[in-house]
Coordinates of C-alpha atoms and ligand atoms in Angstrom, one line a residue:
Chain C
M1 CA 136.7 74.5 136.9
A2 CA 135.9 76.3 140.0
Q3 CA 132.2 75.6 140.4
S4 CA 130.7 72.1 140.6
R5 CA 128.2 72.9 137.9
K6 CA 129.4 72.0 134.4
S7 CA 130.1 74.8 131.9
D8 CA 130.4 74.5 128.2
A9 CA 133.2 77.0 127.9
V10 CA 135.4 79.1 130.1
R11 CA 136.7 82.6 129.6
N12 CA 139.4 83.9 131.9
C13 CA 139.1 87.7 132.3
R14 CA 141.6 88.1 135.1
G15 CA 143.4 91.4 134.7
V16 CA 140.9 92.6 132.1
G17 CA 139.1 95.8 133.1
C18 CA 135.7 97.1 132.2
P19 CA 134.3 97.2 129.6
M20 CA 136.6 94.8 127.6
N21 CA 135.8 92.0 130.0
L22 CA 132.2 92.3 128.9
V23 CA 133.2 92.4 125.2
Y24 CA 135.1 89.2 125.6
T25 CA 132.3 87.6 127.5
K26 CA 129.8 88.6 124.8
V27 CA 132.1 87.1 122.1
E28 CA 132.3 83.8 124.0
L29 CA 128.5 83.7 124.5
A30 CA 128.0 84.4 120.8
K31 CA 129.8 81.1 120.1
L32 CA 127.4 79.1 122.3
E33 CA 123.9 77.9 121.7
S34 CA 121.0 79.2 123.8
G35 CA 120.9 77.3 127.1
Q36 CA 124.6 76.5 127.1
V37 CA 126.7 77.7 130.1
L38 CA 129.8 79.9 130.1
E39 CA 132.1 80.2 133.1
V40 CA 133.8 83.7 133.3
I41 CA 136.5 84.6 135.7
L42 CA 136.3 88.3 136.7
D43 CA 138.4 90.4 138.9
D44 CA 137.1 91.6 142.2
G45 CA 135.9 95.2 142.3
P46 CA 134.2 96.9 139.3
P47 CA 134.3 93.8 137.1
I48 CA 132.3 91.6 139.4
N49 CA 130.1 94.5 140.3
N50 CA 129.3 95.4 136.7
V51 CA 129.5 92.5 134.3
P52 CA 126.9 90.2 135.8
G53 CA 124.2 93.0 135.8
S54 CA 125.1 93.9 132.2
L55 CA 124.6 90.2 131.2
E56 CA 121.3 90.0 133.0
R57 CA 120.1 93.1 131.1
E58 CA 120.7 91.1 127.9
K59 CA 118.5 88.4 129.4
H60 CA 121.3 85.9 130.1
I61 CA 120.9 84.1 133.4
I62 CA 123.6 84.2 136.2
L63 CA 123.5 80.6 137.6
G64 CA 126.1 81.2 140.2
K65 CA 128.9 83.3 141.6
E66 CA 131.8 82.3 143.8
Q67 CA 135.0 84.0 145.0
L68 CA 138.2 82.1 144.3
A69 CA 141.3 81.7 146.4
D70 CA 143.1 84.5 144.6
G71 CA 140.2 87.0 145.2
A72 CA 138.9 86.7 141.6
W73 CA 135.3 85.6 140.9
S74 CA 133.9 82.7 138.9
I75 CA 130.4 83.3 137.4
L76 CA 128.3 80.8 135.5
V77 CA 126.2 82.4 132.8
K78 CA 123.4 80.6 130.9
K79 CA 123.0 82.0 127.4
A80 CA 119.6 83.5 126.7
Chain K
M1 CA 131.1 83.0 113.9
M2 CA 133.6 85.4 112.4
D3 CA 137.0 85.4 114.0
F4 CA 137.6 88.9 115.4
T5 CA 141.2 90.0 116.0
E6 CA 142.0 91.5 119.3
E7 CA 142.3 94.9 117.5
Q8 CA 138.9 94.5 116.0
L9 CA 137.3 93.7 119.4
E10 CA 138.8 96.8 120.8
R11 CA 138.0 99.0 117.8
Y12 CA 134.4 97.8 117.7
S13 CA 133.9 97.4 121.5
R14 CA 131.4 100.2 121.8
H15 CA 129.2 98.5 119.2
I16 CA 129.6 95.0 120.6
L17 CA 128.6 96.3 124.1
L18 CA 125.3 97.5 122.7
E19 CA 122.7 94.9 123.2
E20 CA 121.1 95.7 119.8
V21 CA 124.4 95.4 118.0
G22 CA 126.5 92.9 119.8
V23 CA 128.9 90.5 118.1
E24 CA 126.3 89.5 115.5
G25 CA 125.5 93.1 114.5
Q26 CA 129.2 93.9 114.1
E27 CA 129.6 90.8 111.9
K28 CA 126.8 92.1 109.7
L29 CA 128.5 95.4 109.4
L30 CA 131.8 93.9 108.5
S31 CA 130.2 91.8 105.7
A32 CA 128.0 94.6 104.4
K33 CA 128.4 96.6 101.2
V34 CA 127.2 100.2 101.1
L35 CA 127.4 102.5 98.1
I36 CA 127.6 106.3 98.8
V37 CA 126.5 108.4 95.9
G38 CA 128.1 111.8 96.1
A39 CA 131.3 112.6 98.0
G40 CA 130.1 116.1 99.0
G41 CA 128.4 117.6 102.0
L42 CA 126.4 114.5 102.8
G43 CA 128.8 111.9 101.5
A44 CA 131.5 113.3 103.7
P45 CA 130.1 112.4 107.2
V46 CA 128.4 109.3 105.7
S47 CA 131.8 108.0 104.5
L48 CA 133.6 108.8 107.8
Y49 CA 131.0 107.2 110.0
L50 CA 130.5 104.1 107.9
A51 CA 134.2 103.6 107.7
A52 CA 134.5 104.0 111.5
A53 CA 131.6 101.6 112.0
G54 CA 133.4 98.9 110.1
V55 CA 131.1 98.6 107.1
G56 CA 133.3 96.1 105.2
T57 CA 132.9 97.3 101.7
I58 CA 132.2 100.9 100.9
G59 CA 131.7 102.2 97.3
I60 CA 131.8 105.9 96.6
V61 CA 130.7 107.6 93.4
D62 CA 131.5 111.2 92.4
N63 CA 133.0 112.7 89.2
D64 CA 134.2 116.0 90.7
V65 CA 137.5 117.1 92.1
V66 CA 137.8 119.0 95.4
D67 CA 137.3 122.7 95.1
L68 CA 138.2 125.3 97.7
S69 CA 134.5 126.2 98.1
N70 CA 133.7 122.6 99.2
L71 CA 135.8 122.8 102.3
Q72 CA 133.2 124.8 104.2
R73 CA 131.1 121.7 104.7
Q74 CA 132.6 118.6 103.0
V75 CA 134.6 117.6 106.0
V76 CA 136.2 114.5 104.4
H77 CA 138.2 116.7 102.1
F78 CA 141.2 118.8 103.4
H79 CA 142.9 121.9 102.1
K80 CA 145.7 119.7 100.7
D81 CA 143.1 117.8 98.6
I82 CA 142.1 120.7 96.3
N83 CA 142.0 119.5 92.7
V84 CA 142.2 115.8 93.9
A85 CA 139.4 113.6 92.8
K86 CA 136.8 113.6 95.6
V87 CA 136.4 109.8 95.6
E88 CA 140.2 109.4 96.1
S89 CA 140.3 112.0 98.8
A90 CA 137.4 110.3 100.6
K91 CA 139.0 106.9 100.2
E92 CA 142.2 108.1 101.7
K93 CA 140.4 109.4 104.8
M94 CA 138.2 106.3 105.2
L95 CA 141.3 104.0 105.1
A96 CA 143.1 106.3 107.5
I97 CA 140.3 105.8 110.0
N98 CA 140.0 102.1 109.3
P99 CA 142.5 100.1 107.3
D100 CA 140.3 97.0 107.5
L101 CA 138.0 98.2 104.8
V102 CA 137.6 97.7 101.1
V103 CA 136.9 101.0 99.4
K104 CA 135.8 101.0 95.8
T105 CA 135.9 104.4 93.9
Y106 CA 133.8 105.3 90.9
K107 CA 135.0 108.6 89.4
K108 CA 132.0 109.1 87.1
Y109 CA 128.5 110.5 86.9
L110 CA 125.8 107.9 87.5
C111 CA 123.6 107.8 84.4
A112 CA 120.9 105.5 83.0
D113 CA 123.6 103.4 81.2
N114 CA 125.8 102.6 84.2
I115 CA 123.8 102.9 87.4
R116 CA 122.2 99.4 87.6
E117 CA 125.6 97.8 87.0
I118 CA 127.2 99.8 89.7
I119 CA 124.6 99.5 92.4
K120 CA 123.6 95.9 92.0
D121 CA 126.3 94.4 94.2
Y122 CA 125.5 96.7 97.2
D123 CA 123.2 96.0 100.1
F124 CA 122.3 99.6 100.7
V125 CA 122.7 102.9 98.9
V126 CA 123.1 106.4 100.5
E127 CA 122.0 109.1 98.1
G128 CA 123.7 112.4 98.9
T129 CA 123.6 114.1 95.5
D130 CA 123.0 117.8 94.8
N131 CA 120.6 117.6 91.9
F132 CA 117.1 116.3 91.2
P133 CA 117.7 114.2 88.1
A134 CA 120.2 112.2 90.0
K135 CA 117.8 111.7 92.9
F136 CA 115.1 110.4 90.6
L137 CA 117.5 108.2 88.7
I138 CA 118.8 106.6 92.0
N139 CA 115.3 106.1 93.2
D140 CA 114.2 104.4 90.0
A141 CA 117.4 102.2 89.7
C142 CA 117.1 101.1 93.4
V143 CA 113.4 100.3 93.0
M144 CA 114.2 98.2 89.9
E145 CA 117.1 96.4 91.6
G146 CA 115.3 96.1 94.9
I147 CA 118.0 97.9 96.8
P148 CA 117.1 99.9 99.9
F149 CA 118.4 103.5 100.0
S150 CA 118.5 106.6 102.1
H151 CA 117.5 109.9 100.3
G152 CA 119.0 113.1 101.7
G153 CA 118.9 116.7 100.7
I154 CA 120.0 120.0 102.2
L155 CA 119.6 123.6 101.3
R156 CA 120.3 126.8 103.3
F157 CA 119.3 125.8 106.9
D158 CA 117.0 123.0 105.9
G159 CA 117.5 119.2 105.5
Q160 CA 115.3 116.3 104.7
A161 CA 115.7 112.5 104.7
M162 CA 113.7 109.4 103.9
T163 CA 114.5 105.8 103.6
V164 CA 113.1 103.6 100.9
V165 CA 112.8 99.8 101.1
P166 CA 111.6 98.8 97.6
G167 CA 108.6 96.6 97.7
E168 CA 107.8 97.5 101.3
S169 CA 107.7 101.3 101.6
S170 CA 106.9 104.3 99.5
C171 CA 109.5 105.5 97.1
Y172 CA 110.8 109.0 96.4
R173 CA 108.6 109.1 93.3
C174 CA 105.5 108.1 95.3
T175 CA 105.8 111.5 97.0
F176 CA 107.7 113.8 94.6
R177 CA 106.6 112.2 91.3
N178 CA 108.8 114.2 88.8
P179 CA 111.9 116.3 89.0
P180 CA 111.1 120.0 89.2
P181 CA 111.8 122.1 86.1
P182 CA 115.5 122.9 86.0
D183 CA 115.1 126.6 86.7
A184 CA 112.4 126.2 89.4
V185 CA 114.4 125.2 92.4
P186 CA 118.0 126.1 93.3
T187 CA 119.5 122.7 93.4
C188 CA 123.1 123.4 93.8
S189 CA 125.1 125.0 96.5
Q190 CA 124.5 128.2 94.6
A191 CA 121.7 128.9 97.1
G192 CA 124.0 128.6 100.0
V193 CA 124.0 126.1 102.8
L194 CA 125.1 126.3 106.4
G195 CA 128.0 123.9 106.5
A196 CA 127.1 122.1 109.7
I197 CA 123.7 121.0 108.5
A198 CA 125.5 118.7 106.1
G199 CA 126.8 116.9 109.2
M200 CA 123.3 116.9 110.8
L201 CA 121.7 115.3 107.8
G202 CA 124.6 113.1 106.7
T203 CA 124.8 111.5 110.1
I204 CA 121.1 110.7 110.0
Q205 CA 121.7 108.9 106.7
A206 CA 124.6 107.0 108.1
T207 CA 122.5 106.0 111.1
E208 CA 119.8 104.7 108.7
A209 CA 122.3 102.7 106.8
L210 CA 123.7 101.1 110.0
K211 CA 120.3 100.4 111.4
Y212 CA 119.2 98.7 108.1
I213 CA 122.3 96.5 108.1
I214 CA 122.1 95.6 111.8
G215 CA 118.3 95.2 111.6
V216 CA 117.5 97.4 114.6
G217 CA 114.8 100.0 115.2
D218 CA 112.5 101.7 112.9
L219 CA 113.7 103.2 109.6
L220 CA 112.5 106.4 108.1
T221 CA 110.4 104.4 105.7
D222 CA 107.1 106.0 104.7
T223 CA 108.4 109.0 106.6
L224 CA 109.9 112.3 105.5
L225 CA 112.0 113.7 108.3
S226 CA 112.8 117.4 107.8
F227 CA 114.4 120.0 109.9
D228 CA 114.8 123.7 110.0
A229 CA 118.1 124.3 111.8
K230 CA 117.4 128.0 112.4
K231 CA 114.7 127.1 114.8
M232 CA 116.1 123.6 115.4
H233 CA 112.7 122.3 114.6
F234 CA 112.3 118.7 113.5
R235 CA 109.2 117.1 112.0
K236 CA 108.1 113.9 110.5
V237 CA 105.5 113.6 107.8
K238 CA 103.9 110.2 107.2
L239 CA 104.0 109.1 103.5
Q240 CA 102.1 106.4 101.7
R241 CA 102.9 104.2 98.8
Q242 CA 100.9 105.2 95.8
D243 CA 99.2 102.7 93.6
D244 CA 99.7 105.0 90.6
C245 CA 103.4 105.6 91.3
P246 CA 105.1 105.4 87.8
I247 CA 107.9 103.2 89.2
C248 CA 106.6 101.2 92.2
G249 CA 102.9 101.4 91.6
K250 CA 100.5 98.7 90.3
N251 CA 101.2 99.5 86.6
P252 CA 104.6 101.1 86.4
T253 CA 105.0 103.3 83.3
I254 CA 108.8 103.6 83.9
T255 CA 110.2 100.3 82.8
E256 CA 113.5 101.5 81.5
L257 CA 115.9 104.2 82.9
V258 CA 116.4 107.3 81.0
D259 CA 118.5 110.3 81.8
A260 CA 116.5 113.3 82.7
E261 CA 117.6 116.7 81.5
Q262 CA 120.5 117.7 83.8
A263 CA 119.8 120.7 85.9
V264 CA 122.8 122.8 85.1
C265 CA 124.1 125.1 87.8
S266 CA 125.4 128.2 86.2
I267 CA 128.2 129.7 88.2
Ligands
ZN301 ZN1 106.8 104.8 94.3

């Protein structure tokens, strides 16, 4: 786990472009209860630029974002 | 949660991406059962879009075979299907779009004796018939069984649609009361119809079915939507449930289904 904060599930979307990365993220979120936290690994570029905003539009909360050693991003999403 | 396959996630990705549909909405579609009455001008786009949307079980009722004169507007049937049962032709196309589905065919006319048995297992009915006795029969049977349905009709350049949720909204009979006399209105395609308006109206009906299943937005309940495609003029008329409606009113006088006199279309 990249970020110190605990997550309830992880979805690695390395190498997954838009919009399927958002589809996979939504599927993982659907398995969680409201308030639980999902860690998603997203590629740099369009994925990290687009997916967090789309999740926020659906009222989920982005708790944190950090870039990993390989350039991908880890985001923590709290389910609405 | 349902286990989606990779292929399903990709197939339905444009639904799942919609906030109002999402994973949950797509699950509802996959477990839904919709009956399409009439595999003609309206049933054609309805069957294609419901199959594409992943409505898990689709029933389709029609007693006719495909005729050359149908192909001008009934886009689910192809030239090669002439003389094939319409329900079989429609089933083939639905499964060609989406092999995930269960398609049940009923090659018969709906009548007072069989309609309740056929519709009772479905969550929603799409009525796309070409005659008034059938429209009233479907209304009455759906009210009795408590099954929501979409009414649709087209003629020349005009179309109309309304959605009925029995017990909640006005029914077809609240507004139209009785079938017109058989010779009063051209009911069949005898009067002519611009092919593309079947697509305009059928896709409105398909949208209503999907909205009902997903539980999103406002249905065309207590509302008659009509359009005149010549002027591309759309309007909505508010309707009200009638206490004296013979089927959904306070003291219903129709307590059993009877077949109305069939409006026969002479060729
Ligand atoms: Zn009524």
